[in-house]
Coordinates of C-alpha atoms in Angstrom, one line a residue:
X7 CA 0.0 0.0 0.0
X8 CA 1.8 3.2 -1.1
X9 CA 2.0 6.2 1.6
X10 CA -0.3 9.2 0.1
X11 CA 2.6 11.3 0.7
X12 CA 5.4 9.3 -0.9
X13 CA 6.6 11.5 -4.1
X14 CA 8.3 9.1 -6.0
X15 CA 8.6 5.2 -7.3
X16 CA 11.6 3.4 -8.1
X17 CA 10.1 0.7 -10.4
X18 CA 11.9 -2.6 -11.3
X19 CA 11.2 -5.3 -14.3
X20 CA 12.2 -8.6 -13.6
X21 CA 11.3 -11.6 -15.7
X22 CA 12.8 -14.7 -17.3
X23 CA 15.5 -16.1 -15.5
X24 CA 17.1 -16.9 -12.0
X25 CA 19.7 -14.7 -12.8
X26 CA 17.7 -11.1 -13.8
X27 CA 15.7 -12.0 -10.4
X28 CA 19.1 -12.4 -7.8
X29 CA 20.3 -9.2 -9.5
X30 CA 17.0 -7.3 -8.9
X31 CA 16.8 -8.5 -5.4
X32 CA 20.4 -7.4 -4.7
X33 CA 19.5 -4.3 -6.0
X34 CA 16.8 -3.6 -4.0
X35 CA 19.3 -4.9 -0.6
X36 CA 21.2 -2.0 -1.5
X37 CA 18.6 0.4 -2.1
X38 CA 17.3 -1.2 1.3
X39 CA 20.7 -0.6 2.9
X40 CA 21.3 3.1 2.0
X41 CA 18.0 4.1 3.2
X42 CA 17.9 2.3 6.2
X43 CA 15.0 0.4 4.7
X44 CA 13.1 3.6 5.1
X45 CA 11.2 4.2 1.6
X46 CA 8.7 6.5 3.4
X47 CA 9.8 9.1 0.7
X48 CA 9.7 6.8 -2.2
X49 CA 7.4 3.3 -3.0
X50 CA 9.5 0.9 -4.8
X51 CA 7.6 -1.4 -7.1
X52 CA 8.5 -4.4 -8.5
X53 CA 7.0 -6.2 -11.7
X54 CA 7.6 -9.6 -12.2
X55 CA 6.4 -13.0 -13.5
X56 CA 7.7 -14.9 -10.7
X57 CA 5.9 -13.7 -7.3
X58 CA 7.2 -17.0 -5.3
X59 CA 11.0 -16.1 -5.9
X60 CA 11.1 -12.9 -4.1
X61 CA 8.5 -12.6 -2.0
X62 CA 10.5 -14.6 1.3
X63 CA 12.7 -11.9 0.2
X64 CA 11.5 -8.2 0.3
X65 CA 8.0 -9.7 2.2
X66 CA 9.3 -7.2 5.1
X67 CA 10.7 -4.4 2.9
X68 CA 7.5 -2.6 1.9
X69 CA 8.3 -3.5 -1.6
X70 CA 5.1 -3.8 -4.0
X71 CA 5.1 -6.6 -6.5
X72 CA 3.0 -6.2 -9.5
X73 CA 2.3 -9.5 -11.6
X74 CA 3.3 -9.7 -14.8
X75 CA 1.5 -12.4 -16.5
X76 CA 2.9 -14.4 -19.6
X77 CA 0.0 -13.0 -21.3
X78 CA 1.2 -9.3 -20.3
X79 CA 4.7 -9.9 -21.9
X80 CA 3.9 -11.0 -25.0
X81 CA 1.5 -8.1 -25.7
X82 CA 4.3 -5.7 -24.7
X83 CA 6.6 -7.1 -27.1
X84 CA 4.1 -6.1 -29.2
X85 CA 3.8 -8.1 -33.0
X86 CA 7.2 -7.8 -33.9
X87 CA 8.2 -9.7 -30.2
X88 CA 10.9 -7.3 -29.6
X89 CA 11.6 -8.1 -25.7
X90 CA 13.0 -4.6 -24.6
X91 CA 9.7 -2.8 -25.6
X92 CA 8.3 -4.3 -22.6
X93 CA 10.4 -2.1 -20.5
X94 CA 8.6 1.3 -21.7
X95 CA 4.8 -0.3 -21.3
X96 CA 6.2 -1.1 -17.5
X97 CA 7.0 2.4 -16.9
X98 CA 3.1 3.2 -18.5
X99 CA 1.7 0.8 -16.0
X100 CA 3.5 2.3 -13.3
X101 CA 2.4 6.2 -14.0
X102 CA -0.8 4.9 -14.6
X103 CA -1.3 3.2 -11.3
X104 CA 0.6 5.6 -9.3
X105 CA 0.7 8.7 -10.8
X106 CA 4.3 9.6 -9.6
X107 CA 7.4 11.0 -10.5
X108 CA 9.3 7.4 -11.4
X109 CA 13.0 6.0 -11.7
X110 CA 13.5 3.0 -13.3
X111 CA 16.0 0.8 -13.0
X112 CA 17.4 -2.7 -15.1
X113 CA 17.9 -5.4 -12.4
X114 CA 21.6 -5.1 -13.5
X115 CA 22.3 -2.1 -10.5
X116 CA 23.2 -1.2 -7.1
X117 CA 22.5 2.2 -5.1
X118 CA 25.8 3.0 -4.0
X119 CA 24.6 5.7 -2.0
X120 CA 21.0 6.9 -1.0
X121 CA 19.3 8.0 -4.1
X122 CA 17.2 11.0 -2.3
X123 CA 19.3 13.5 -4.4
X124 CA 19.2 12.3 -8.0
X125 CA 15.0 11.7 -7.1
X126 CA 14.7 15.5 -6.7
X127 CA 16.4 15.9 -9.9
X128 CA 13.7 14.2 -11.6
X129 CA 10.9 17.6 -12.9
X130 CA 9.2 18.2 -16.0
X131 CA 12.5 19.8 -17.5
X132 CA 14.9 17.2 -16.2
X133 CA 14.6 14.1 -17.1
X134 CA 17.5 11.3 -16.1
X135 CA 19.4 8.3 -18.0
X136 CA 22.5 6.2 -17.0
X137 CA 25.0 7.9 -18.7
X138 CA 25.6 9.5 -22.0
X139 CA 27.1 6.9 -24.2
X140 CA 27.7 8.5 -28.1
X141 CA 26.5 10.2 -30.8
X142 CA 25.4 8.7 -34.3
X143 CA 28.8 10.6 -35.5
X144 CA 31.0 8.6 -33.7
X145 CA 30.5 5.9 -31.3
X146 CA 34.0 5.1 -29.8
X147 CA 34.5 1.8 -28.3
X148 CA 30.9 1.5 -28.9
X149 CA 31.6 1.3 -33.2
X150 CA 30.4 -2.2 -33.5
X151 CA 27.9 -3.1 -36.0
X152 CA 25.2 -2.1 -34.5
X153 CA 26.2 1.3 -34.2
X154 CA 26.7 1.3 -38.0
X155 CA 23.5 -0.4 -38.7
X156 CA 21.7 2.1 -36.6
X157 CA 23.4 4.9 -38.2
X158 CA 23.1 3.6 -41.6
X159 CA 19.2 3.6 -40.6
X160 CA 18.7 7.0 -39.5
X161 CA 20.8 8.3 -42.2
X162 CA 18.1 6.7 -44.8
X163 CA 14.9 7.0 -43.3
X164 CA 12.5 9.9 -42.2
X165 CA 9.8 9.1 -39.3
X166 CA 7.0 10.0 -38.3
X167 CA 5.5 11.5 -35.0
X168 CA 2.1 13.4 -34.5
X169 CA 1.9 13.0 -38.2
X170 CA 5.1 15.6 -38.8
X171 CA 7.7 13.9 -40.5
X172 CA 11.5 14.7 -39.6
X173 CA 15.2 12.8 -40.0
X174 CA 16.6 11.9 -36.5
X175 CA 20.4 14.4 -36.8
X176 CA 23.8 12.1 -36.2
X177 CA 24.1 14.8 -33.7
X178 CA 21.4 12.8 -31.3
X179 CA 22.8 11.1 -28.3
X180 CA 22.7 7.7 -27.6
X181 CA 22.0 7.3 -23.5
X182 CA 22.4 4.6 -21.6
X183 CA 18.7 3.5 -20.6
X184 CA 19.3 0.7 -17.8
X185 CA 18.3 3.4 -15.6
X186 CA 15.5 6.3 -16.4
X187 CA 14.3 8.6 -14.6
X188 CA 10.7 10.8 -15.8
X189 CA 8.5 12.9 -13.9
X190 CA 4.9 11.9 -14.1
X191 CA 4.7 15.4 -15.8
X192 CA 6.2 14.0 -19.0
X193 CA 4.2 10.4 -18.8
X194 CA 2.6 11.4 -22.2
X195 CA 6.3 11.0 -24.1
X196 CA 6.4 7.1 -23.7
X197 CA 3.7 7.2 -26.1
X198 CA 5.9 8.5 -28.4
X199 CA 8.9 6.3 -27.2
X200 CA 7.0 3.5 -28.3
X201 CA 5.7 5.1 -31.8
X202 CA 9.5 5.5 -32.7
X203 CA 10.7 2.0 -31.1
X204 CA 8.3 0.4 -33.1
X205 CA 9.5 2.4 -36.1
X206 CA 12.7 2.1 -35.5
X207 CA 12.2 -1.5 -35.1
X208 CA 11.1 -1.9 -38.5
X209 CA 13.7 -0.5 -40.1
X210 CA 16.7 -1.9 -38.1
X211 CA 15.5 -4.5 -35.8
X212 CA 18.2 -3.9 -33.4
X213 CA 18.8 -4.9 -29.4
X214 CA 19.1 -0.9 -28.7
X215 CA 16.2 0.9 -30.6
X216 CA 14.4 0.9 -27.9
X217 CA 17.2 2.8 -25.8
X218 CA 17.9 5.3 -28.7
X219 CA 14.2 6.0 -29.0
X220 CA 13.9 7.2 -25.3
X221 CA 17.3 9.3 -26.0
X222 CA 15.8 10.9 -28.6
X223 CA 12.3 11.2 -27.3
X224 CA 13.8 12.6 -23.7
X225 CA 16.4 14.7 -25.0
X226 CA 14.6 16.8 -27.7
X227 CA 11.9 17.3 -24.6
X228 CA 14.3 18.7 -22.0
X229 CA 17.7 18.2 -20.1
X230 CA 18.9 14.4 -19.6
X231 CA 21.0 14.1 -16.6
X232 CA 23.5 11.1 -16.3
X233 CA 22.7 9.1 -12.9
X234 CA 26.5 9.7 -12.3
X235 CA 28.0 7.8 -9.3
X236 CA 24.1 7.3 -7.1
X237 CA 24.3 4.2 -8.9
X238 CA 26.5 1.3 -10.3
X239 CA 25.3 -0.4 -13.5
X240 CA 27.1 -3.5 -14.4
X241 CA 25.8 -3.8 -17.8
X242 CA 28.6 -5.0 -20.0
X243 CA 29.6 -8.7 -21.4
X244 CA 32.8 -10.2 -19.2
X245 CA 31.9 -7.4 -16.2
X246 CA 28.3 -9.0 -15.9
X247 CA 28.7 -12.2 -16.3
X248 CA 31.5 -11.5 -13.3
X249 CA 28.5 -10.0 -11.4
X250 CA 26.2 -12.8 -12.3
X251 CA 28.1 -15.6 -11.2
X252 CA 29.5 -13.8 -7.6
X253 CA 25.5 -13.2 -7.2
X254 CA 24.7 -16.7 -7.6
X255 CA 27.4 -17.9 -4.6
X256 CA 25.9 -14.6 -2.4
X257 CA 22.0 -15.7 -2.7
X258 CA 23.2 -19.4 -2.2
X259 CA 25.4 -18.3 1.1
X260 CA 22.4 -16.0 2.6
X261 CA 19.2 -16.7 1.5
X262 CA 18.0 -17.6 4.5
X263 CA 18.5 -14.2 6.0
X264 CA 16.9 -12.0 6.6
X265 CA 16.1 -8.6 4.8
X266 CA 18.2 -6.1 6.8
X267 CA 20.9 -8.7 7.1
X268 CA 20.8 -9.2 4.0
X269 CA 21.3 -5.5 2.9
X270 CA 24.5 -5.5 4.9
X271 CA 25.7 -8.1 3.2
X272 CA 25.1 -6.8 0.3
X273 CA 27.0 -3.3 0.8
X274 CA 30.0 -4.9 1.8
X275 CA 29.8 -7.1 -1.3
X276 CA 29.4 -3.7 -3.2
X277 CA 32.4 -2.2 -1.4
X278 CA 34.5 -4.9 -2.2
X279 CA 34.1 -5.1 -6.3
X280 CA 37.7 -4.9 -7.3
X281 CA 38.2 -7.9 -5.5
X282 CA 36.0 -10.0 -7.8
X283 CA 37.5 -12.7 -9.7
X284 CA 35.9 -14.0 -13.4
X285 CA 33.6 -17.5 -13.4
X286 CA 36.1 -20.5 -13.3
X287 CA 34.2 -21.5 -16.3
X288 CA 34.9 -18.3 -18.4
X289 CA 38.2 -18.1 -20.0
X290 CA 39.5 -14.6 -19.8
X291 CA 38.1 -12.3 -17.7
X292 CA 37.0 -9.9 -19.7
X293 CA 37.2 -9.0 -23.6
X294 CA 39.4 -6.7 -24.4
X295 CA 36.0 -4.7 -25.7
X296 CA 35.4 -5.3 -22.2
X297 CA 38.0 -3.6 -20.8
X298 CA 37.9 -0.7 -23.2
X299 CA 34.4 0.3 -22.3
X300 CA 35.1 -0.2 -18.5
X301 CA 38.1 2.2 -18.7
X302 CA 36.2 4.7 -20.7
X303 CA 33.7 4.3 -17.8
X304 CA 35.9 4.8 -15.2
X305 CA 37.9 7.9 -17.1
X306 CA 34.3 9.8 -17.2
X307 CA 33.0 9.5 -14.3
X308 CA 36.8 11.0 -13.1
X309 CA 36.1 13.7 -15.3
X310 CA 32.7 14.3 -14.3
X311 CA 33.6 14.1 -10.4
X312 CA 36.8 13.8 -9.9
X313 CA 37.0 10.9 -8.2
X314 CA 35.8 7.2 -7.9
X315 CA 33.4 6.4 -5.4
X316 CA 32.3 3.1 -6.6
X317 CA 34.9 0.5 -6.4
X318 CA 35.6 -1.7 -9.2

């Protein structure tokens, strides 16, 4: 039951395997943790297909779980099944049912501090993403081919939005969208994030549409703010499967414990990352594409604060 009061909602999506769930959980431990399990501020709302998995969990966190039926998920990939549009008609749901300012976050994540200052960054002329990754002009490390089918895309179609017609400019920025932040103000966009995913889509059925269709959408609407150093997101090939596995040992250690335990636990794991050694199974640690995105991680957020304070 969400507080009258409460001003925001951090809203999860986790759905599929064993894996996206221990992440989401540990996620919310360390949301848990940095609040002091207090969320009288914030609700935090979970949607997922798999009630029985976290609910001896977060049963004494205050954590609302939505279910998200089979059903649900195949009608949110919508008819061309594309798996990441189901993120967006979450986020719908969510302002829908509670009409609040709302971050979102991939299950991928951990608060490394408490989040009550990026939240009241969130207004109708702010909106937040994970970090600003490249433009259509040149995407670094990130000039895979993807990036040049993408660009190749955009530089040959024209779409469509409120029947105008426009070209999407190289200059647009392509931002990180494992976490979003939107204030209930600007709930009416993700009806246009979904137009242009689904065009998109069409045109260059890609794993990232989705993400540069939010960019575009949020960016052209007002300022994006990166989520800077409020929280880690472990979203890369050798660095999260790293995560995944260490995950996997921690939930078979302490699952039995309980809650605020647990979110102990889990910040000392989080303040202990650089300590982390690769799956016995996997045979290098990381890619080297790995390690040149990681570095180009770690070299921003230097610039952007000077410092480190997430370990790695």
């Amino acid at each position: 039951m969400m507080n009258s009061a409460t001003k925001h909602v951090v809203v999860y999506l986790a759905h599929g395997t064993e894996s996206v769930y221990h992440q989401t959980v540990f996620s919310i431990l360390t949301l848990y943790y940095h609040t002091k399990g207090d969320f009288k501020d914030f609700a935090v709302v979970l949607y997922t297909d798999n009630r029985a998995f976290f609910s001896p969990y977060l049963s004494d966190t205050g954590v609302i779980i939505e279910d998200l039926t089979k059903e649900q998920i195949v009608e949110f990939m919508g008819e061309r099944n594309f798996i990441h549009r189901v993120k967006t008609f979450i986020i719908k749901d969510c302002f829908n049912k509670y009409k609040k300012d709302t971050l979102y976050l991939d299950g991928d994540t951990m608060f490394m501090v408490n989040p009550a200052g990026l939240l009241k960054q969130i207004t109708p002329a702010c909106s937040v993403m994970n970090c600003d990754e490249y433009d259509m002009h040149d995407g670094g490390v990130h000039e895979l081919q993807h990036w040049f089918d993408l660009r190749t895309a955009l530089k040959a179609n024209a779409f469509t939005l409120h029947t105008k017609q426009f070209k999407i400019p190289l200059a647009t920025r392509m931002w990180n969208a494992g976490i979003l932040g939107i204030s209930y103000a600007n709930a009416h966009l993700l009806e246009d994030v979904i137009d242009l995913t689904d065009q998109l889509y069409a045109k260059c059925p890609l794993f990232n549409v989705e993400q540069f269709a939010t960019s575009f959408i949020l960016q052209n609407h007002a300022t994006v703010i990166s989520s800077g150093d409020y929280i880690l997101h472990y979203c890369y090939g050798g660095v999260k499967s790293m995560f995944t596995y260490h995950l996997g040992l921690f939930f078979a250690q302490h699952k039995n414990k309980s809650a605020e335990m647990l979110s102990q636990l889990a910040f000392e794991f989080s303040q202990r990352l650089d300590t982390l050694t690769a799956p016995p199974t996997t045979p290098k640690e990381m890619t080297i594409l790995d390690r040149a995105v990681l570095r180009l991680q770690l070299v921003k957020e230097v610039a952007f604060t000077g410092g480190l304070r997430s370990k790695w």
